[in-house]
Amino acid sequence: MAAARGRAGSATIEDVARAAGVSRAAVSKVIRDAYGVSPAMRERVTAAIEQLGYRPRVSARGMRGKTFTLGIEIPELSNPFFPLLLAGATAALSGSPYQLVIAPADPAHHEGYRAIQALVDRQVDGVIAVSPLVEPAWLTELSATVPVVMLGRHDRADGYDTVVSDDEAGALLVMRHLLGLGHRDIAHLTGESAEPDPGSGIPQAIRLRAYCTAMREAGLGDRIRIASTPDVTANAHRAAMRLLAGAERPTAIVACHDEPALGVLRAVADAGLTADEVSVAGYDGIDIAAHPGISLTTVRQDGERMGRLAVELLLERIDGRTEPRHEVVRPELVVRSSTRPPHHR
Amino acid sequence: MAAARGRAGSATIEDVARAAGVSRAAVSKVIRDAYGVSPAMRERVTAAIEQLGYRPRVSARGMRGKTFTLGIEIPELSNPFFPLLLAGATAALSGSPYQLVIAPADPAHHEGYRAIQALVDRQVDGVIAVSPLVEPAWLTELSATVPVVMLGRHDRADGYDTVVSDDEAGALLVMRHLLGLGHRDIAHLTGESAEPDPGSGIPQAIRLRAYCTAMREAGLGDRIRIASTPDVTANAHRAAMRLLAGAERPTAIVACHDEPALGVLRAVADAGLTADEVSVAGYDGIDIAAHPGISLTTVRQDGERMGRLAVELLLERIDGRTEPRHEVVRPELVVRSSTRPPHHR
DNA sequence: CTGAAAGCGCTAACAT
DNA sequence: ATGTTAGCGCTTTCAG
């Protein structure tokens, strides 16, 4: 908290130079600690900087070179998984000269593009995109201008790096668990976006496909039951209610994320049922799932690791790497009391 | 998603001017739609911009004037209350030319200063600070340079605006509720930072004081029981366990936030107790509190409104207002099944 | 209504 | 080792 003597933020490199009786270039060199400054000069300049409360303007710096700013675009911060990513990213950056800035993007309005563009307009040195909805082609184009790491999509492109969780493996983990418990009527609750394009790189789509595969391989192809709704998180409760009220009530419901799974749990309770009648599983491994009042079986994704990896890849790119890298992290099944053997009526 | 013909991001205002056969100044005017451009020229310029996929560099623009960027500093995004603020802030900004960027700050390391400074270095047009730990004096100094709105602290200063929830009223709401139910042994769980300086503007400190006041006014001054720990969110469970194991077990525990309250609930369950033996109340009104598996009595703060207000005040300041404004929003008690009349042994 | 030109604060050659 | 200088891309007087 160095005290600023002059009006904070007003001093320029010129002022510092004058105060120290040196040239602007000298000050610049001291700031960036570039080659060719005598200890004596460094001392004088440092003192002047301190005394004037001088801070280099990043915008001005950005005009010639880098801004030492990394941008990350994030949809719906309300999803507790994303803070994990950020924690990892921030941790990976601590000690480095880079600052992370987050641009929130409302996924409902195709805001991903807008937010990423806003970041690029602000001359960030690299972009991490978390939006599952921006098109790979667009990102490829973008990556010609600025290094890009896409988080959580399975499509690969040469222009940018990716960090994903192995969603297929994760989804199979839950399915094997439920099938192992003896469930046969397993329904899957997912977002609308997963449906139309099963080949897309969206995690939900991958998980949906894995669900279908697992069902078919267990000889339960005819019992596949998919409930899909726009904005699953908001509508999970209603969708689950419909599922539970129907003639052939499933004995287990697998949700594409933990948050919708919470809605499903609520629906189960509201329908006067318990985990003995209907098992529920989620996906993500958010903290609250471990709470005894919830106790949700889920697949934990190591969000912190993913965030850290994303930053590392980005820094490598900024450092000059050109061959694309694609990191896959392994999810892990966490069994809790929301999933039990099916009750035989 | 206007297709960029040239290499994205490479076109400058100069290129556009050349392509449209006009001067740079003309293009600039069109961009900012300033006074004095003929429809014909506007058309030509717009076409050129479109065709070249031109995007103005915000840094360059920032060198002369504004960056149309608002910065918000937020500690621990994992706290589900903060996304609400962001939602409100983002909503208030939609349609405006401003872009919101978030700088995450680890509260553990005095990062508030660093994050806010990073924002200012990047020439944001205004700053919203959520850190309860940055010193008012520092903010006052800062506000000489850039408009500042402080969110969630009760100290007032002339340099900057504030938006706070009425924490005293909120805390009294819970206390009155519990006392009304018949509780007499009510303990309060809070963070260490609330303790030392009861007169500070930190919300937890205000709530702590209100708790004490309410107890005393009910003639229960000698039963005041404060459990305070560093990093309450992480240590709530342990602290609650100690409280529950002690000789004089409280019949109710009030936590300074919902997240610690979740830990308390877990402790109650782990100790083999129920809401009939120990009532628990939180503060914030996070979504999960409404879940039947949790059902936590709490005080809801309208985070969305607070975020919106903060942005509005900031925009007013940017627009030239100089008299300080201090907005107070009223919290609201939400009673759920975690609080019940005390069990008489 | 349009254009020429002077910077904004900084970095990076290029001298010295 | 230090200083000079030419821009980076944009906005903004100020003339035409």
GROMACS .gro file of C-alpha atoms in nm, chain A residues 85 128-130 148-156 160-167 203 301-314 325-329:
model
   41
   85LEU     CA    1  -1.207  -2.332  -1.255
  128ILE     CA    2  -0.994  -1.888  -2.205
  129ALA     CA    3  -1.344  -1.963  -2.324
  130VAL     CA    4  -1.585  -2.173  -2.125
  148VAL     CA    5  -0.717  -1.936  -2.714
  149VAL     CA    6  -0.789  -2.222  -2.481
  150MET     CA    7  -1.133  -2.374  -2.490
  151LEU     CA    8  -1.251  -2.535  -2.173
  152GLY     CA    9  -1.501  -2.815  -2.165
  153ARG     CA   10  -1.569  -2.892  -2.526
  154HIS     CA   11  -1.462  -3.204  -2.700
  155ASP     CA   12  -1.419  -3.076  -3.052
  156ARG     CA   13  -1.061  -3.022  -3.139
  160TYR     CA   14  -0.650  -2.356  -3.016
  161ASP     CA   15  -0.594  -2.582  -2.720
  162THR     CA   16  -0.858  -2.760  -2.520
  163VAL     CA   17  -0.902  -2.888  -2.169
  164VAL     CA   18  -1.184  -3.131  -2.113
  165SER     CA   19  -1.301  -3.383  -1.868
  166ASP     CA   20  -1.356  -3.731  -2.003
  167ASP     CA   21  -1.732  -3.705  -2.006
  203PRO     CA   22  -2.037  -3.238  -2.263
  301GLN     CA   23  -1.469  -3.320  -1.208
  302ASP     CA   24  -1.150  -3.163  -1.094
  303GLY     CA   25  -1.239  -2.809  -1.186
  304GLU     CA   26  -0.941  -2.662  -1.012
  305ARG     CA   27  -0.705  -2.876  -1.213
  306MET     CA   28  -0.886  -2.787  -1.532
  307GLY     CA   29  -0.854  -2.418  -1.458
  308ARG     CA   30  -0.488  -2.456  -1.382
  309LEU     CA   31  -0.424  -2.653  -1.698
  310ALA     CA   32  -0.604  -2.398  -1.909
  311VAL     CA   33  -0.382  -2.122  -1.780
  312GLU     CA   34  -0.069  -2.328  -1.828
  313LEU     CA   35  -0.157  -2.406  -2.187
  314LEU     CA   36  -0.237  -2.043  -2.251
  325ARG     CA   37  -0.239  -2.948  -2.713
  326HIS     CA   38  -0.550  -3.119  -2.587
  327GLU     CA   39  -0.567  -3.218  -2.224
  328VAL     CA   40  -0.816  -3.464  -2.087
  329VAL     CA   41  -0.871  -3.500  -1.716
   0.00000   0.00000   0.00000
